[in-house]
mmCIF file of C-alpha atoms in Angstrom:
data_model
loop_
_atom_site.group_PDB
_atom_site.id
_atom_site.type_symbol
_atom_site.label_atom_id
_atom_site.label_comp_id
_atom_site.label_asym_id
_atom_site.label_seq_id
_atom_site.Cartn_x
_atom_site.Cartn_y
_atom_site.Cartn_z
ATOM 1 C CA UNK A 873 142.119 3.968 112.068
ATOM 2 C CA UNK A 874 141.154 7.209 113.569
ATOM 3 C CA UNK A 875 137.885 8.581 112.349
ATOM 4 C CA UNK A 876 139.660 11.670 110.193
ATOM 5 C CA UNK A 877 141.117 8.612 108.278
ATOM 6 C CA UNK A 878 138.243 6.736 108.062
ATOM 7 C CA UNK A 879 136.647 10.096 106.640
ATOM 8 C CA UNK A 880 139.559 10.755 104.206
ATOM 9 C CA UNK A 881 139.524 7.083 102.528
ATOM 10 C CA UNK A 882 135.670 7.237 102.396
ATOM 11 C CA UNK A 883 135.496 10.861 100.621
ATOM 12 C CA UNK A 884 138.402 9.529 98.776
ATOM 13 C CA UNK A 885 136.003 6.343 97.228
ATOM 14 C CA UNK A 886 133.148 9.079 96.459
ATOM 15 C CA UNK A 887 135.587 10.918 94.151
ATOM 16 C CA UNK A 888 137.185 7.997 92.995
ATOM 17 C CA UNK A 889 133.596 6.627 91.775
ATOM 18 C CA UNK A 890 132.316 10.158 90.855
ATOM 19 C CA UNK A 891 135.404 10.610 88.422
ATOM 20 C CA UNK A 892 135.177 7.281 86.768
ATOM 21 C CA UNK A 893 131.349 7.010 86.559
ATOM 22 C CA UNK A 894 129.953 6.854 82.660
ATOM 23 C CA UNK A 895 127.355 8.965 81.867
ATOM 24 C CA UNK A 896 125.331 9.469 78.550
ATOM 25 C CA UNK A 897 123.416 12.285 78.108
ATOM 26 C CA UNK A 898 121.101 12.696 75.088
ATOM 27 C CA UNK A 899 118.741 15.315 74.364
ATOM 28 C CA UNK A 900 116.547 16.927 71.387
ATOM 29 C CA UNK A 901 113.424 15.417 69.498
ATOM 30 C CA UNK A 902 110.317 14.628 71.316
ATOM 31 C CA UNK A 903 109.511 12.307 68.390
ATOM 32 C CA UNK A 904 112.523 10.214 68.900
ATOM 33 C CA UNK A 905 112.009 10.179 72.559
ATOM 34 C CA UNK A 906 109.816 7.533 72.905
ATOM 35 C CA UNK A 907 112.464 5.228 70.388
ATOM 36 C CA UNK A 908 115.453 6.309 72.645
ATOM 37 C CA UNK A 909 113.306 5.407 75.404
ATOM 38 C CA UNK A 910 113.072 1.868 74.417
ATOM 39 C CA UNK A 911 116.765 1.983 73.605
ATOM 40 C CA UNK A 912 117.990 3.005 76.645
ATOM 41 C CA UNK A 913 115.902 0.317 78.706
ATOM 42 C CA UNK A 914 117.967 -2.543 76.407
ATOM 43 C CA UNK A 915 121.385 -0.833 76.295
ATOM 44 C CA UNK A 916 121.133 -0.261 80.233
ATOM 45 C CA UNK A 917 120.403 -4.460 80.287
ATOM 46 C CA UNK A 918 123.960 -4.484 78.798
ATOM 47 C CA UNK A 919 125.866 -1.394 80.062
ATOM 48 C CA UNK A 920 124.078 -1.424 83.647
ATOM 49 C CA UNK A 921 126.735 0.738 85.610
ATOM 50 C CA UNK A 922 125.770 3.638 82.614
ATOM 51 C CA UNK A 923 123.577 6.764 84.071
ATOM 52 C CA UNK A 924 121.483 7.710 80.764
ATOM 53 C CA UNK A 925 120.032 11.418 81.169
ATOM 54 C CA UNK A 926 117.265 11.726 78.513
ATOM 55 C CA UNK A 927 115.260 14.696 77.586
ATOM 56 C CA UNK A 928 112.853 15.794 74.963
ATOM 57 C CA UNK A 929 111.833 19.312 74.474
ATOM 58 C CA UNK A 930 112.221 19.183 70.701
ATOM 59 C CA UNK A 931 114.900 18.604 67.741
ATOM 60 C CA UNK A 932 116.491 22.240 68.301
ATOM 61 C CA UNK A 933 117.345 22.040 72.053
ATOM 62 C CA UNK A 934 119.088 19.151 71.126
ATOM 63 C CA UNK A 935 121.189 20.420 68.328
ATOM 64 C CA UNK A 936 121.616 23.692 70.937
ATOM 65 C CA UNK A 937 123.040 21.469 73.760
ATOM 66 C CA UNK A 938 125.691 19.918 71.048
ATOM 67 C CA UNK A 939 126.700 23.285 70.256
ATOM 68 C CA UNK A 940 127.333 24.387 74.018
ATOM 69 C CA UNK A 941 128.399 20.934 74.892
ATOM 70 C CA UNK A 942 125.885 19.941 77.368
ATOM 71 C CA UNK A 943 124.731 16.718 75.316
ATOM 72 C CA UNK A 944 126.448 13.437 73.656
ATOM 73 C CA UNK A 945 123.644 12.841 71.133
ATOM 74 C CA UNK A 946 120.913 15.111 69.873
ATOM 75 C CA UNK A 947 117.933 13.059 68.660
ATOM 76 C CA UNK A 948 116.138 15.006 65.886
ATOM 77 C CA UNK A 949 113.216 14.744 63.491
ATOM 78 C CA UNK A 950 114.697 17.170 61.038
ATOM 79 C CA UNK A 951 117.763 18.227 58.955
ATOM 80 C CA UNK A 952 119.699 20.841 60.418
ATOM 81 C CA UNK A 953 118.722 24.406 59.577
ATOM 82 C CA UNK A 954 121.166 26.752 57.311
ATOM 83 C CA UNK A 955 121.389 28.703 60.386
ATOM 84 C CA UNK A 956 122.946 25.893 62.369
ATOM 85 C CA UNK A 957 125.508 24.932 59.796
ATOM 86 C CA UNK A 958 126.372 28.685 59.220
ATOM 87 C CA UNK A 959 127.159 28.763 63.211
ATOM 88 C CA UNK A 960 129.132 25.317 62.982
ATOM 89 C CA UNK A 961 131.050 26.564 59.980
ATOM 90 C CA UNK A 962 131.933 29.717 62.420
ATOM 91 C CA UNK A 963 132.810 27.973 64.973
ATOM 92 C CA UNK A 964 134.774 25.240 63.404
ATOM 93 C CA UNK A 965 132.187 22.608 64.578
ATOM 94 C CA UNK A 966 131.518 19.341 62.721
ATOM 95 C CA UNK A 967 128.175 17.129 63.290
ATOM 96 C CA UNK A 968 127.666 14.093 61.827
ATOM 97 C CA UNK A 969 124.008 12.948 61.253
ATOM 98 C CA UNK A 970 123.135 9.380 61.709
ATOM 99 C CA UNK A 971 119.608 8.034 59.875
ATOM 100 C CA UNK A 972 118.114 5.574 62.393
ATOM 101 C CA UNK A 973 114.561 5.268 60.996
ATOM 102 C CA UNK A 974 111.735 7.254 59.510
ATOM 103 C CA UNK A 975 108.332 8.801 60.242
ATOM 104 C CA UNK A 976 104.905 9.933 59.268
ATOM 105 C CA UNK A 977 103.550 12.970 60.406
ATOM 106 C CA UNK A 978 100.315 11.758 60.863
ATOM 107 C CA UNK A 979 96.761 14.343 60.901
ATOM 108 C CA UNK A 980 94.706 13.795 63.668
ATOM 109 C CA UNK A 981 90.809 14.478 64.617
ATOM 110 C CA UNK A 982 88.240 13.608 66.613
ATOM 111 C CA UNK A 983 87.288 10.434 66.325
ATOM 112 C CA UNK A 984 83.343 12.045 66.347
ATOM 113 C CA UNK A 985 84.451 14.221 63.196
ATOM 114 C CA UNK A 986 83.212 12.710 60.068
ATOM 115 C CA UNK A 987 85.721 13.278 57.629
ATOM 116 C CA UNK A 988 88.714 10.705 56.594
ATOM 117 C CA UNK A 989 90.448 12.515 54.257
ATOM 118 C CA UNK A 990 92.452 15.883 54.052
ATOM 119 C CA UNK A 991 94.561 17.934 51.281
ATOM 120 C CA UNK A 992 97.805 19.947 51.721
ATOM 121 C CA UNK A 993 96.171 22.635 50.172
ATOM 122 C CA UNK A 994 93.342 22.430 53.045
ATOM 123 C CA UNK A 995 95.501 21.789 55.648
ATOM 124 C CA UNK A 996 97.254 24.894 54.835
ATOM 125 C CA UNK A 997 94.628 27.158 54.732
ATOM 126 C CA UNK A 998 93.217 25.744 58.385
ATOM 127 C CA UNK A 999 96.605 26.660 59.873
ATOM 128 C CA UNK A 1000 97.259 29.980 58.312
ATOM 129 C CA UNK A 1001 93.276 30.934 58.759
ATOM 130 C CA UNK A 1002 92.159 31.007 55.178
ATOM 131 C CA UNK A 1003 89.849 28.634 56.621
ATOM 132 C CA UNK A 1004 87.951 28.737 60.201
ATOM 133 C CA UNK A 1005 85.110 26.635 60.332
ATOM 134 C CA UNK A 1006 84.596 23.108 59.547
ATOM 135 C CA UNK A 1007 81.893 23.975 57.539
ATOM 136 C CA UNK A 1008 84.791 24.916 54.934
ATOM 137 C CA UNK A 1009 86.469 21.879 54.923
ATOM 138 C CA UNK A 1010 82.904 20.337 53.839
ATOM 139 C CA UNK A 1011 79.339 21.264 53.949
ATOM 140 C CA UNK A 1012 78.568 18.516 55.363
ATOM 141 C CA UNK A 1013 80.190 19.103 58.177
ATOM 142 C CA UNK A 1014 79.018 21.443 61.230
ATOM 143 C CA UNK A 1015 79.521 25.136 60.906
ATOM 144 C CA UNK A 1016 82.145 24.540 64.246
ATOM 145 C CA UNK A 1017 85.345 26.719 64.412
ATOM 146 C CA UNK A 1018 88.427 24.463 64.108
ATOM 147 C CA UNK A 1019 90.281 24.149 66.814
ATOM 148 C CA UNK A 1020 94.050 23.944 65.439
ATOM 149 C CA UNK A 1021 97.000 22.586 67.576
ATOM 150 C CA UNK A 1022 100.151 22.662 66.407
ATOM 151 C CA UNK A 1023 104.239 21.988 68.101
ATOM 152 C CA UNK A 1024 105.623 24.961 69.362
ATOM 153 C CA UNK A 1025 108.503 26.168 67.488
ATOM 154 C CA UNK A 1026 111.684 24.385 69.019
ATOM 155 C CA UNK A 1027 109.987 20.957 67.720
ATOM 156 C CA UNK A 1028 111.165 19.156 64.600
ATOM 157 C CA UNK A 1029 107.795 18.277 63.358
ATOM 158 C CA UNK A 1030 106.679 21.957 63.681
ATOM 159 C CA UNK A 1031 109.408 22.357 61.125
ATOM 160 C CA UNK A 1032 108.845 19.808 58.662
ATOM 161 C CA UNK A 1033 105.227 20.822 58.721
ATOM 162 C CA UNK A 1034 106.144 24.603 57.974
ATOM 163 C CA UNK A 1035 108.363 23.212 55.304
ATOM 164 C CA UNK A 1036 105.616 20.519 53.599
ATOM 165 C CA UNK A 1037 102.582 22.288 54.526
ATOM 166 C CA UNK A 1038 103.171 25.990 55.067
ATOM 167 C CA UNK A 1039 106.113 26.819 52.308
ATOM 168 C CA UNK A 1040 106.657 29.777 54.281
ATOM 169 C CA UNK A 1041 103.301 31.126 55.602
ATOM 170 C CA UNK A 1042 102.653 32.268 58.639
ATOM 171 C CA UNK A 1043 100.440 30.162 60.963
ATOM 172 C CA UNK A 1044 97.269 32.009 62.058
ATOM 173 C CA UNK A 1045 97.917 33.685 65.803
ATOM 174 C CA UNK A 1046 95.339 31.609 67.435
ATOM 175 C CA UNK A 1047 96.779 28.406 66.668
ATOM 176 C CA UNK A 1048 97.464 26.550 70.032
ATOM 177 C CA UNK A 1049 101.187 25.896 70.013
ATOM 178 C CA UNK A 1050 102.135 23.009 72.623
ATOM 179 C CA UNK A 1051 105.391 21.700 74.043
ATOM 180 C CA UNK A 1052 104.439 17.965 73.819
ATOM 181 C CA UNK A 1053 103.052 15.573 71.360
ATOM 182 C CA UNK A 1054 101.020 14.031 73.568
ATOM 183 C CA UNK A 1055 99.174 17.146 74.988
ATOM 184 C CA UNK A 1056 98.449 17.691 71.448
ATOM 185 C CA UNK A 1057 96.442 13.446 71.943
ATOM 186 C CA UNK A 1058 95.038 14.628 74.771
ATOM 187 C CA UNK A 1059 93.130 17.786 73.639
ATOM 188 C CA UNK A 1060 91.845 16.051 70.244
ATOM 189 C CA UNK A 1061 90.725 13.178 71.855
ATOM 190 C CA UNK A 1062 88.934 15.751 74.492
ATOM 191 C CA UNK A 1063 87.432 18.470 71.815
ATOM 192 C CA UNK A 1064 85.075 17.246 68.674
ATOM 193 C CA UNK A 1065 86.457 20.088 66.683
ATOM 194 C CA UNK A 1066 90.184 19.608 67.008
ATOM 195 C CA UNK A 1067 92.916 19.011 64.486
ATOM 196 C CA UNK A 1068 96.279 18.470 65.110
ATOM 197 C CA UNK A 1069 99.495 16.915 63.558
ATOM 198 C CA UNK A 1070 101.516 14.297 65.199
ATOM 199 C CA UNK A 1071 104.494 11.691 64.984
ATOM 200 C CA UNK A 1072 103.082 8.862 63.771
ATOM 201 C CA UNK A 1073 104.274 6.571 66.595
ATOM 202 C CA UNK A 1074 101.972 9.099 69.199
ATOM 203 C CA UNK A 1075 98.821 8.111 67.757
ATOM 204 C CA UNK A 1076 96.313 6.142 69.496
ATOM 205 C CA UNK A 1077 93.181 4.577 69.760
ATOM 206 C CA UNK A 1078 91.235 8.185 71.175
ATOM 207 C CA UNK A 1079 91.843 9.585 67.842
ATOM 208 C CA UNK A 1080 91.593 9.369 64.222
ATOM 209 C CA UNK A 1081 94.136 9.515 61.594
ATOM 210 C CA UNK A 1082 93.282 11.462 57.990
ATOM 211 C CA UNK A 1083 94.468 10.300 55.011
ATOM 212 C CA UNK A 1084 96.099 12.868 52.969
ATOM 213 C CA UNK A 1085 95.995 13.737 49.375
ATOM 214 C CA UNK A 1086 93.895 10.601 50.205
ATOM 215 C CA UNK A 1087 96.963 8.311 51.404
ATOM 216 C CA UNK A 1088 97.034 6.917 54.921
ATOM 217 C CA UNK A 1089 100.300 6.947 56.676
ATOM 218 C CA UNK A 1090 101.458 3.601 57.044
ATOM 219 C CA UNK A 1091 104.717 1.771 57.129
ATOM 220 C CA UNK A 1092 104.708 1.095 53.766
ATOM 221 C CA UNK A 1093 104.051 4.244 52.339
ATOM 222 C CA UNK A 1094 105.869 5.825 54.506
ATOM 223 C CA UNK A 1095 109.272 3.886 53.507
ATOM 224 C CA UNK A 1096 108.343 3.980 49.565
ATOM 225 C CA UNK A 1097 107.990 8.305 50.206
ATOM 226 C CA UNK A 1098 104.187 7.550 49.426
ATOM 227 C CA UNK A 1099 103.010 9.481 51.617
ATOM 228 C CA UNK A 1100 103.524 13.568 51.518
ATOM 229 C CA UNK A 1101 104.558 14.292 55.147
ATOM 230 C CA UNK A 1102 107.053 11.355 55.751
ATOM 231 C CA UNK A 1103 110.590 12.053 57.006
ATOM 232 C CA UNK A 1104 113.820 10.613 58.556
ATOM 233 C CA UNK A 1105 114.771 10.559 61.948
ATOM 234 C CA UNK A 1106 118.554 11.362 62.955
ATOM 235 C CA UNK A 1107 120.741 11.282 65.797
ATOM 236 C CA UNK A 1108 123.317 13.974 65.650
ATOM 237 C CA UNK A 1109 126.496 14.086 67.368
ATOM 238 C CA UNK A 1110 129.618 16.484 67.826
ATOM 239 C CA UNK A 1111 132.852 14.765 65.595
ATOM 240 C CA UNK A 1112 134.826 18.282 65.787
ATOM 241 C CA UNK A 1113 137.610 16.128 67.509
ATOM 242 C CA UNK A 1114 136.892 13.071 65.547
ATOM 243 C CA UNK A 1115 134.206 10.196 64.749
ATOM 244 C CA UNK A 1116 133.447 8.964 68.186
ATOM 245 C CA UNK A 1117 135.692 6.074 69.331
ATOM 246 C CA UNK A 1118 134.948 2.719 69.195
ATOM 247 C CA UNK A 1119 133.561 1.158 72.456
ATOM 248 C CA UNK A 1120 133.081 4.670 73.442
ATOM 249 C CA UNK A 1121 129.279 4.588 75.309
ATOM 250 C CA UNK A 1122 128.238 7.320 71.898
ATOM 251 C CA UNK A 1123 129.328 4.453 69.930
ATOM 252 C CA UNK A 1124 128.068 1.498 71.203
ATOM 253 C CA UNK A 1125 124.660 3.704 72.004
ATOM 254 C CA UNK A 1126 124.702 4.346 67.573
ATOM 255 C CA UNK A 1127 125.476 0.888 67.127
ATOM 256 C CA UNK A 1128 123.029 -0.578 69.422
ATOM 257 C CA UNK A 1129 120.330 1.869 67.089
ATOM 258 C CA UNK A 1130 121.118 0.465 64.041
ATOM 259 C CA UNK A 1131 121.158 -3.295 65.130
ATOM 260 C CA UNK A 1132 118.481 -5.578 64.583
ATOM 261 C CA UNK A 1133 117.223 -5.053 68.213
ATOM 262 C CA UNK A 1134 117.378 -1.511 68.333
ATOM 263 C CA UNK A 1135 115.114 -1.212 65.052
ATOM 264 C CA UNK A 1136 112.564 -3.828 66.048
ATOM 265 C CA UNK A 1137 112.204 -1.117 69.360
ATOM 266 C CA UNK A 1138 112.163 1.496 66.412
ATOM 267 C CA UNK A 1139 109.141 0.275 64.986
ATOM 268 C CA UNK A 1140 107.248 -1.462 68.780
ATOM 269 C CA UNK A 1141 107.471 2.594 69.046
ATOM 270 C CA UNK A 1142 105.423 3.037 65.591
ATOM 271 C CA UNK A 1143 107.730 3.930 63.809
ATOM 272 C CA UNK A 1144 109.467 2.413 60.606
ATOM 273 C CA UNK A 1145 112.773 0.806 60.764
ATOM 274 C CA UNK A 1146 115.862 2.512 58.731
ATOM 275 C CA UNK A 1147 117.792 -0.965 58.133
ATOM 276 C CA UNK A 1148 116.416 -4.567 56.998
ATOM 277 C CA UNK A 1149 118.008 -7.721 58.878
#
């Protein structure tokens, strides 16, 4: 075979594998992204020929990259917005949601603070800056100005917060907005006068978790609605041109999240499972 053949049939098998390659791409919440994570180590076990692109910037660059068609699944810690079902009505777009589990938007300090309890009512007057100083919150604590972190604005949880916490006040301008959860750890752990809120399944050890309205976020009182700033976890996807097929990677991805396997990962993440088995 002459080499311009042996080039041909080789470029040939490139294109050949290029065209029939599966891909999944999945993109949205950084809250869920630690879950999916965890998911797509398992479903790769079982679909090992699948590429998996995952990203996490926050609930609405996932819902964006349905619209413009750049993702299969948009992981998001919130319900869509009235804007986004205006512009799928317009657009003759159709996205189902699919409920895979639920979280707690957990408040965190420094573990050097002492204080283990927080209201809505003072919560909302730290973040729109009613109040400044610890001091404030308690005179028992130091007269320290609190250092407020919060999700920048393309993140889920920055919108159920507005929603549950806010009711449509404006955060104060020196609020430190962040594109990760976990740079939001990172500086509590780091400054004694920090407060920030988090997924619960970020938390860890270098910081401490309030109560509020005096009720701790845990499983249980997260899944009974106990707790004052729990919510559900979705994965979105695009069914303008019908429910995704069965055996179809979208599918078997959804299916794999609602299984018993994929919501003991749920909650390994710290997070609490949508389905008993």
């Amino acid at each position: 075979m002459s080499f311009m053949k042996r080039l041909f049939v080789l470029l040939f098998a490139m294109v050949s594998v290029f065209l029939v390659a599966k891909t999944l791409v999945i993109k949205g919440s950084n809250t869920v992204f630690p879950i999916a994570q965890l998911w797509i180590e398992e479903f790769k076990k079982v679909h090992p020929d699948v590429q998996v692109t995952l990203e996490g910037a926050g609930s609405s660059t996932g819902i964006a990259a349905l619209f413009n068609g750049t993702a299969d699944i948009a992981n998001s810690s919130r319900w869509l917005k009235p804007e986004e079902i205006e512009r799928m009505n317009k657009e003759g777009k159709y996205f189902i949601p699919f409920l895979v589990g639920f979280d707690g938007i957990a408040i965190v300090v420094n573990k050097k603070l002492g204080i283990d309890d927080i209201s809505i009512e003072t919560l909302k007057k730290i973040y729109t800056g009613e109040i400044q100083y610890w001091s404030q919150v308690n005179p028992n604590l130091p007269r320290k100005r609190i250092v407020v972190y919060s999700r920048n604005t393309a993140s889920g949880t920055y919108e159920t917060f507005e929603n549950k916490v806010l009711g449509g006040a404006r955060m104060a301008p020196y609020v430190r907005m962040v594109e990760s959860t976990q740079i939001e750890i990172e500086n509590v752990a780091r400054n004694p006068y920090a407060i920030a809120y988090v997924g619960v399944g970020y938390v860890t050890d270098d910081v401490k978790v309030l109560k509020v309205n005096g009720i701790y976020p845990t499983k249980e009182n997260i899944l009974k609605g106990k707790y004052p700033l729990a919510r559900p976890l979705f994965m979105f996807v695009d069914a303008t041109n019908g429910f995704p097929e069965m055996g179809s990677l979208v599918f078997e991805y959804i299916m794999f999240a609602f299984s018993k396997k994929g919501q003991e990962l749920l909650e390994k993440a710290g997070y609490v499972a949508a389905y008993g088995w």
